mmCIF file of C-alpha atoms and ligand atoms in Angstrom:
data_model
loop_
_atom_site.group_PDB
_atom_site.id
_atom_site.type_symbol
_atom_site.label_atom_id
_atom_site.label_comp_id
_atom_site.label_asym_id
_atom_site.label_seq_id
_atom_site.Cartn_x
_atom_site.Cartn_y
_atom_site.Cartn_z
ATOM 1 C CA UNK A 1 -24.334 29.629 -5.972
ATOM 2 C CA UNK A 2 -21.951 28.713 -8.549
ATOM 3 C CA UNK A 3 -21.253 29.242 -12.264
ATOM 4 C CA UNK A 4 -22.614 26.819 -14.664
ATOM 5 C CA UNK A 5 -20.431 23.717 -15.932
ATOM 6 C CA UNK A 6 -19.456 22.956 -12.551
ATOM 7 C CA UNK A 7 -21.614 20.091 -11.341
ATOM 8 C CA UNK A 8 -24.200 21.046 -9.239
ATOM 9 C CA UNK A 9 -25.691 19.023 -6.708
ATOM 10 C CA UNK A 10 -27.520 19.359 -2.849
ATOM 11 C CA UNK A 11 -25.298 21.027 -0.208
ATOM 12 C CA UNK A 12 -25.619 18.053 1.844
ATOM 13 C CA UNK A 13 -25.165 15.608 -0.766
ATOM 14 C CA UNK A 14 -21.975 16.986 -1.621
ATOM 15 C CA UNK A 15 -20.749 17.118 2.057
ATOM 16 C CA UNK A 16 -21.856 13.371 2.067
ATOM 17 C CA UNK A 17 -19.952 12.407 -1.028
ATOM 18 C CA UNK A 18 -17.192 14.201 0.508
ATOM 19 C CA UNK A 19 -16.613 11.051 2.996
ATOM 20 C CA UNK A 20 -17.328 13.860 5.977
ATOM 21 C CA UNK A 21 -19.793 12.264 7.295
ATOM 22 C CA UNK A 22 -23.954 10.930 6.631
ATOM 23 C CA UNK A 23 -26.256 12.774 4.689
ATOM 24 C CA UNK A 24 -28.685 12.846 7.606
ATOM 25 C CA UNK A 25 -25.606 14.197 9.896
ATOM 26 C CA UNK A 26 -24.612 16.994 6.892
ATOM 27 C CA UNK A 27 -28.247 17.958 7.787
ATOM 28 C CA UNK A 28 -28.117 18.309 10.892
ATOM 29 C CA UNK A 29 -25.086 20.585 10.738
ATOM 30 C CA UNK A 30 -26.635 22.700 8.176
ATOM 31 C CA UNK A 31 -29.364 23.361 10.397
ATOM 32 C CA UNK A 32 -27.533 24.289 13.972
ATOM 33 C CA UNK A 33 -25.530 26.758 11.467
ATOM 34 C CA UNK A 34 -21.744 24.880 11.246
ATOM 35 C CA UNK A 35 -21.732 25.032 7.452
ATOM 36 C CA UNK A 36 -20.507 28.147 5.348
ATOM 37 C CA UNK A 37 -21.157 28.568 1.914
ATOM 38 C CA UNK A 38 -18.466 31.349 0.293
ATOM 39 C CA UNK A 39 -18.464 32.393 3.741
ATOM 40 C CA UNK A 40 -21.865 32.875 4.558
ATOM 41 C CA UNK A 41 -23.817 30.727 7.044
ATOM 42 C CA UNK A 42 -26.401 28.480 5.469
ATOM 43 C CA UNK A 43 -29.380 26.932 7.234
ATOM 44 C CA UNK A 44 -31.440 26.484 3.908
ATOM 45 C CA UNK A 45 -31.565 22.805 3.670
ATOM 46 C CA UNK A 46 -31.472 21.651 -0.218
ATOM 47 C CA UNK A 47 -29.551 24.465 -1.772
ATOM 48 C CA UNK A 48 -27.287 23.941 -4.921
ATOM 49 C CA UNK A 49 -23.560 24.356 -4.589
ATOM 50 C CA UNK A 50 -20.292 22.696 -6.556
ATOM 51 C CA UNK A 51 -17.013 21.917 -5.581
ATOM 52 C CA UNK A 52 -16.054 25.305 -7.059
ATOM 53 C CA UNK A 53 -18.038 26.828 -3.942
ATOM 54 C CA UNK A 54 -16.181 26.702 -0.718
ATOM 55 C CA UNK A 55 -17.548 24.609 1.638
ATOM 56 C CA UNK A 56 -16.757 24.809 5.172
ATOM 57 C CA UNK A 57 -18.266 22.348 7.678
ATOM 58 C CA UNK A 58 -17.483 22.934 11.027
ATOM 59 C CA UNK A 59 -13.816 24.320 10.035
ATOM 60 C CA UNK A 60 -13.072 21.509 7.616
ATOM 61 C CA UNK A 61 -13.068 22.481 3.737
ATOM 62 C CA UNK A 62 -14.528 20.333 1.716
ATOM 63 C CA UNK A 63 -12.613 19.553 -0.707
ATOM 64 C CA UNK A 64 -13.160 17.408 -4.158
ATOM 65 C CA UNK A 65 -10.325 14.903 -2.955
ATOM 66 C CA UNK A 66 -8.739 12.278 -5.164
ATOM 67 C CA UNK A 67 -11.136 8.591 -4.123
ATOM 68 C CA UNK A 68 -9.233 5.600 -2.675
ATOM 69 C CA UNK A 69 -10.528 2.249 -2.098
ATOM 70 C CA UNK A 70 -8.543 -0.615 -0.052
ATOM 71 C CA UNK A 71 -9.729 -3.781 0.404
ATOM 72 C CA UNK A 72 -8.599 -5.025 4.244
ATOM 73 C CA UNK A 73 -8.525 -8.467 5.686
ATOM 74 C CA UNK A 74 -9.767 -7.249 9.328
ATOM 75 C CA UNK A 75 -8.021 -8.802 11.990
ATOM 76 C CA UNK A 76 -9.385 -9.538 15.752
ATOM 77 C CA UNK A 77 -9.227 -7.263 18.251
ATOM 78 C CA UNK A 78 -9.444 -3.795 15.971
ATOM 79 C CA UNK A 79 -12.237 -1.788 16.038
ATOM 80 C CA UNK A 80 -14.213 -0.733 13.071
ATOM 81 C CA UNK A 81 -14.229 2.957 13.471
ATOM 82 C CA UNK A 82 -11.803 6.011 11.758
ATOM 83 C CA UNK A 83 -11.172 6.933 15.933
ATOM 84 C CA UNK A 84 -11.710 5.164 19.467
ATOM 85 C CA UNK A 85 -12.302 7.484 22.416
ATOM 86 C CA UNK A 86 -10.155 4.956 24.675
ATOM 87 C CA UNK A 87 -7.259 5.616 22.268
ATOM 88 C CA UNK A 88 -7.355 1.615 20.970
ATOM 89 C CA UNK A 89 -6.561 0.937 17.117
ATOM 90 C CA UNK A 90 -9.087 1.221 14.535
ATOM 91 C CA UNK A 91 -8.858 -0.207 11.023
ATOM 92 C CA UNK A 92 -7.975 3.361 9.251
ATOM 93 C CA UNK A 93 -4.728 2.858 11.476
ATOM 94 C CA UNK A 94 -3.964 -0.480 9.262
ATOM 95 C CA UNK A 95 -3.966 1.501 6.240
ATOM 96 C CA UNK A 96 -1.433 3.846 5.214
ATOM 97 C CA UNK A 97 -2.840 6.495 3.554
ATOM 98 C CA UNK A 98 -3.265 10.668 4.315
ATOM 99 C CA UNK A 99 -6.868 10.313 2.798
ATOM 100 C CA UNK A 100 -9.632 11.029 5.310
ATOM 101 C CA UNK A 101 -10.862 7.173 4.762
ATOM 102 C CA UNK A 102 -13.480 5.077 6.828
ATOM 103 C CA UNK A 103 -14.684 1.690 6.515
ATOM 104 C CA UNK A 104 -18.088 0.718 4.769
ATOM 105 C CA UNK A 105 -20.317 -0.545 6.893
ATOM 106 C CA UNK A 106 -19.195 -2.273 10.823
ATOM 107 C CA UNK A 107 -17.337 -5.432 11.722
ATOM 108 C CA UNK A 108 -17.475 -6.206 15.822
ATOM 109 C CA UNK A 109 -13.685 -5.777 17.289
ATOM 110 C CA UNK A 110 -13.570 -9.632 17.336
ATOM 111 C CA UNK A 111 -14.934 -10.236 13.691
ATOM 112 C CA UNK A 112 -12.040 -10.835 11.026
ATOM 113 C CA UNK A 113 -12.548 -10.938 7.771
ATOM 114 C CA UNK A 114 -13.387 -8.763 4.073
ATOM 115 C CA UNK A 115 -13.835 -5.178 4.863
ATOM 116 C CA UNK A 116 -13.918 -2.351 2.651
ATOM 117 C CA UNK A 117 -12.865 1.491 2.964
ATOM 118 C CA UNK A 118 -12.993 4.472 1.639
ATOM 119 C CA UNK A 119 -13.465 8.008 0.915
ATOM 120 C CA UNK A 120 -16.070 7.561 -1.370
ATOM 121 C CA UNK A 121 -19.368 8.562 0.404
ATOM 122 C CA UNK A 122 -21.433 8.263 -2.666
ATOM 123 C CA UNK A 123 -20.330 4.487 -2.991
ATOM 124 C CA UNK A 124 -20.338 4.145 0.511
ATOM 125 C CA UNK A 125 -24.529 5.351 0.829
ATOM 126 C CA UNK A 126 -24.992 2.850 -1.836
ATOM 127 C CA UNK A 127 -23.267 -0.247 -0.468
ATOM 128 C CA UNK A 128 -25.178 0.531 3.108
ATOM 129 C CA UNK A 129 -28.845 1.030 2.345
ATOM 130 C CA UNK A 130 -30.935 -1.714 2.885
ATOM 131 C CA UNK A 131 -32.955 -0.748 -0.476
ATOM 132 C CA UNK A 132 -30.003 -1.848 -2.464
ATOM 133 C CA UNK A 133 -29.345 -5.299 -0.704
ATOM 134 C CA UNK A 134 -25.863 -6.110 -0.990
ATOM 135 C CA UNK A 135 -24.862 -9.505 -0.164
ATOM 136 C CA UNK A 136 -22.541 -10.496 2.623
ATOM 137 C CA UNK A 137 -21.592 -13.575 3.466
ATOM 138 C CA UNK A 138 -20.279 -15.078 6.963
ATOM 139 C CA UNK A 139 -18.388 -18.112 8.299
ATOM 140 C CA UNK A 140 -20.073 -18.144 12.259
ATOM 141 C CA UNK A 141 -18.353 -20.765 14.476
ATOM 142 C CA UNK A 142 -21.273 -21.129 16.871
ATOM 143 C CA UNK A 143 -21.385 -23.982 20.140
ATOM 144 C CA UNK A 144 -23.771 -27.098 19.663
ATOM 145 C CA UNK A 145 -25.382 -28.988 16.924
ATOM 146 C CA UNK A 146 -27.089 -26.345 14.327
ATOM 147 C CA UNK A 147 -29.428 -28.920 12.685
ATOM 148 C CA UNK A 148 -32.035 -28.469 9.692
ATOM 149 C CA UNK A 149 -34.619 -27.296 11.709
ATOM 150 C CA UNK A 150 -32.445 -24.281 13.037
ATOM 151 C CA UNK A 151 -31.006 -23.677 9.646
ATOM 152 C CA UNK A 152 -35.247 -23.273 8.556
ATOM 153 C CA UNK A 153 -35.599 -20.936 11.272
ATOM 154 C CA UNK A 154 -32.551 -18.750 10.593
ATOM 155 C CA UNK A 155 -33.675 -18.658 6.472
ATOM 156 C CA UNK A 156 -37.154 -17.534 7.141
ATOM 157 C CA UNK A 157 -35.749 -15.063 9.164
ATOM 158 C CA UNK A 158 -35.967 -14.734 13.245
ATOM 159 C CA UNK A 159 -36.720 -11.894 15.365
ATOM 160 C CA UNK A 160 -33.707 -9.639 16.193
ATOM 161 C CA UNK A 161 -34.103 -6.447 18.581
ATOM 162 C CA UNK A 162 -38.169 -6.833 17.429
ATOM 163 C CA UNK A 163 -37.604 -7.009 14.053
ATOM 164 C CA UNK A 164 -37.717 -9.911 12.079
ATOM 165 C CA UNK A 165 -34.793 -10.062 9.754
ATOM 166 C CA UNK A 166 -34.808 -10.864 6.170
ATOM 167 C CA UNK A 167 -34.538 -13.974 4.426
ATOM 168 C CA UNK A 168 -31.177 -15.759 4.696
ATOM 169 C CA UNK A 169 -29.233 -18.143 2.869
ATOM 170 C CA UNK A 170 -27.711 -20.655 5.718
ATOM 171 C CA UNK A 171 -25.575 -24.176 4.941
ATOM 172 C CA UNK A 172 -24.053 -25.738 8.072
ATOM 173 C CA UNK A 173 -20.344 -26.668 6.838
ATOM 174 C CA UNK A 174 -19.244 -28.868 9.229
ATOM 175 C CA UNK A 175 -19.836 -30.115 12.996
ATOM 176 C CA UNK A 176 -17.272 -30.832 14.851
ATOM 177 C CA UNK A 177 -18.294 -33.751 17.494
ATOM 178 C CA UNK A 178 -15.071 -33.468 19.413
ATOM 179 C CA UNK A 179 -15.809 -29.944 20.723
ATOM 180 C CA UNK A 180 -19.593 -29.902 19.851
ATOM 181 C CA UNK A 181 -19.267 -27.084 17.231
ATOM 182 C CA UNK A 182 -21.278 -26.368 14.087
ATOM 183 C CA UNK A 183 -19.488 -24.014 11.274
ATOM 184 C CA UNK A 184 -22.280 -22.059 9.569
ATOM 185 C CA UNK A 185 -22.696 -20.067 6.582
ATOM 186 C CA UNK A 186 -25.133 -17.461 6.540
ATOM 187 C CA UNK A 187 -25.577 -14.984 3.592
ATOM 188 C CA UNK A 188 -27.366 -11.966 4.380
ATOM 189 C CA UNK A 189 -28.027 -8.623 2.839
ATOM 190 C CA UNK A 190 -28.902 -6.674 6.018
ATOM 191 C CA UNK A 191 -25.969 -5.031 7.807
ATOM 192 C CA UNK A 192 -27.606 -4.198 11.432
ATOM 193 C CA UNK A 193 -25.837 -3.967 14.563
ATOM 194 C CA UNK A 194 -24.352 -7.742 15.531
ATOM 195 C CA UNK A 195 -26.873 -9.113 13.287
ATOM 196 C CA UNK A 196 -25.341 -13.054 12.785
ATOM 197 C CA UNK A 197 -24.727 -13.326 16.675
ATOM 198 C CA UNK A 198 -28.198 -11.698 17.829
ATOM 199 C CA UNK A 199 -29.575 -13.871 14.936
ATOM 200 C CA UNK A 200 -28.429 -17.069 16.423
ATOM 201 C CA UNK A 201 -28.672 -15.715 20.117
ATOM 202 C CA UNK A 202 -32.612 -15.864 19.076
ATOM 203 C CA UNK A 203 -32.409 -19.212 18.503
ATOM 204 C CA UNK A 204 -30.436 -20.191 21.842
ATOM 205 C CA UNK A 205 -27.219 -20.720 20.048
ATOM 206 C CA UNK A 206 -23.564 -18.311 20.786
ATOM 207 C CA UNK A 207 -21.344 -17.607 18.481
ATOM 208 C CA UNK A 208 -17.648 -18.408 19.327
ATOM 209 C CA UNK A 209 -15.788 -17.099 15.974
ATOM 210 C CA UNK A 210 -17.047 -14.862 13.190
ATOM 211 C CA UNK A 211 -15.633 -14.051 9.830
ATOM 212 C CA UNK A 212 -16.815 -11.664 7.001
ATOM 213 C CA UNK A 213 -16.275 -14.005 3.793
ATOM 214 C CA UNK A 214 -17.179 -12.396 1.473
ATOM 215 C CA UNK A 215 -18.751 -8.534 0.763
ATOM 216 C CA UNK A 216 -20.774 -8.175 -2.589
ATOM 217 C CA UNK A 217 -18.164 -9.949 -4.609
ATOM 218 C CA UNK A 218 -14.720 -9.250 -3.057
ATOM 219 C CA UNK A 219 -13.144 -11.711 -1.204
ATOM 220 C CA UNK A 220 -9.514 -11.821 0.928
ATOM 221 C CA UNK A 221 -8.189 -15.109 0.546
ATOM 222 C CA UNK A 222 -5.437 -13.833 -1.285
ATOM 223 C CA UNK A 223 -4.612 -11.474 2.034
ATOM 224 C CA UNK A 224 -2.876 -12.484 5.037
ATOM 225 C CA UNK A 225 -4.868 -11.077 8.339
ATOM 226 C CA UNK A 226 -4.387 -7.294 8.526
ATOM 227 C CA UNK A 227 -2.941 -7.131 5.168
ATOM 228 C CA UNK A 228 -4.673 -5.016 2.301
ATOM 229 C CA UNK A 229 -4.696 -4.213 -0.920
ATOM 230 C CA UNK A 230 -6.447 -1.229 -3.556
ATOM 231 C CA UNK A 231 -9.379 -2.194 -5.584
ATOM 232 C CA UNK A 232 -8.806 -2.466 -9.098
ATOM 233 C CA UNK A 233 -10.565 0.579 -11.090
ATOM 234 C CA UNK A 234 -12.796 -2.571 -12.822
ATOM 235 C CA UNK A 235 -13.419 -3.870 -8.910
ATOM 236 C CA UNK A 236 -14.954 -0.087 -8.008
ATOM 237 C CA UNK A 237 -16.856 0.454 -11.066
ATOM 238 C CA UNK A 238 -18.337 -3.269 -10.346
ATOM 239 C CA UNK A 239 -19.570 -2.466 -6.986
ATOM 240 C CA UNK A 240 -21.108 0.596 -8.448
ATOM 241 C CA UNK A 241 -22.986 -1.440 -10.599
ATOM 242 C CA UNK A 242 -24.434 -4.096 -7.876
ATOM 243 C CA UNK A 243 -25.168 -1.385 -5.674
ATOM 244 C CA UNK A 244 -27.430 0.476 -8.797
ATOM 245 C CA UNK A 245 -29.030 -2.468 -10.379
ATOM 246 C CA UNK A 246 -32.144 -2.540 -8.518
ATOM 247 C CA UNK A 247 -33.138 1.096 -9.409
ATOM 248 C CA UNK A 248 -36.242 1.614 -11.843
HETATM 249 N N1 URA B 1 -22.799 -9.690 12.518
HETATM 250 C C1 URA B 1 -22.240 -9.673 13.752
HETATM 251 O O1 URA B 1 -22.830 -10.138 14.711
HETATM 252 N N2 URA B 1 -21.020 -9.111 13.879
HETATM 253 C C2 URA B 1 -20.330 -8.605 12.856
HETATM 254 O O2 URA B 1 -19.214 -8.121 13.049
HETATM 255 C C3 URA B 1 -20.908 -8.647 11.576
HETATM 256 C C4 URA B 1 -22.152 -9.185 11.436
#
């Protein structure tokens, strides 16, 4: 579709990379006929097109927009989301920016703590498949005594919404006997829905307080709550490397 030089890749890779929205979602637009190609509609799924071509999902152009990258310390009571249909804040309204950013993976509207955004969808696939088992840790503030037994369970991995999760890392920090809390740190590399709370609710324990500590490498303890900051171009090419060294 285009001349050579340009770089040519998958019409719904680009509209991925874009920061749109998924691959599998690109797809499924291509096929109920919302995306134009030079101004003809294309269903063929897997046709070659650059950045030179223009690419309209839907309405929206696609366009080969300048990447940012903020790292956000998320406070409570925000959802993780780029809109809410109840017309509550969402973390994109935290950042000032007029880039068509979204965050990297989910925090729950009470979880504080690192997250990441972007309009990089490439580095955004890449930080969320499971294949390429990025590491996050958490700080869970859960009720009772989380003993060594518990802590077993939770490494070898418990069953979550019928699936048994992956192996965890887990240290209990402290317990606090005065209000009969345990503060746990759990490092996982899955990112599913609630995971740390569903993966203590399956061993009869409730989390009170959650925090992201850390995601891959980056940290926010030099951020106040809601404050953020842009990733150093040495941070981003980084994370691009830990979410690529497993390939081969
Ligand atoms: N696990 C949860 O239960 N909630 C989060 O926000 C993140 C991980």
């Amino acid at each position: 579709m285009s001349k050579s030089g340009d770089k040519m890749e998958r019409l719904q890779k680009i509209i991925a990379n874009s920061g749109y929205t998924s691959r599998r979602k690109a797809e499924e637009l291509i096929q109920a006929g919302k995306v134009k190609v030079n101004g003809q509609i294309v269903r063929e799924m897997g046709i070659k097109v650059s950045l030179k071509d223009i690419i309209d999902v839907d309405g929206y152009i696609i366009k080969n927009e300048e990447k940012e990258y903020y790292l956000l310390n998320k406070p409570r009571g925000i959802i993780t989301s780029t809109q809410d249909e109840l017309g509550r804040k969402t973390v994109t309204d935290l950042i000032a920016t007029t880039k068509r950013i979204y965050p990297v993976g989910r925090l729950d509207y009470d979880t504080t703590g690192v997250l990441l955004l972007t309009n990089d969808g490439e580095l955004t696939n890449l930080l969320t498949h499971p294949k390429n088992e990025i590491e996050k840790t958490y700080i869970a503030k859960v009720k009772g005594l989380v003993g060594k037994k518990q802590v077993g369970l939770l490494e070898k991995g418990v069953v979550v919404d019928g699936v048994k999760t992956s192996k965890a890392k887990v240290r209990v920090k402290k317990y606090d006997k005065k209000t009969d809390t345990s503060l746990v740190e759990l490092m996982i590399h899955e990112g599913k829905n609630h995971q740390v709370k569903k993966m203590f609710e399956a061993i009869g324990y409730t989390v009170l307080k959650l925090r992201r500590d850390q995601f891959c490498f980056l940290r926010v303890d030099d951020l106040k709550s809601g404050d953020y900051r842009k990733l150093s171009p040495k941070e981003i090419k980084k994370l691009y490397f830990e979410a690529t060294k497993n390939d081969n």
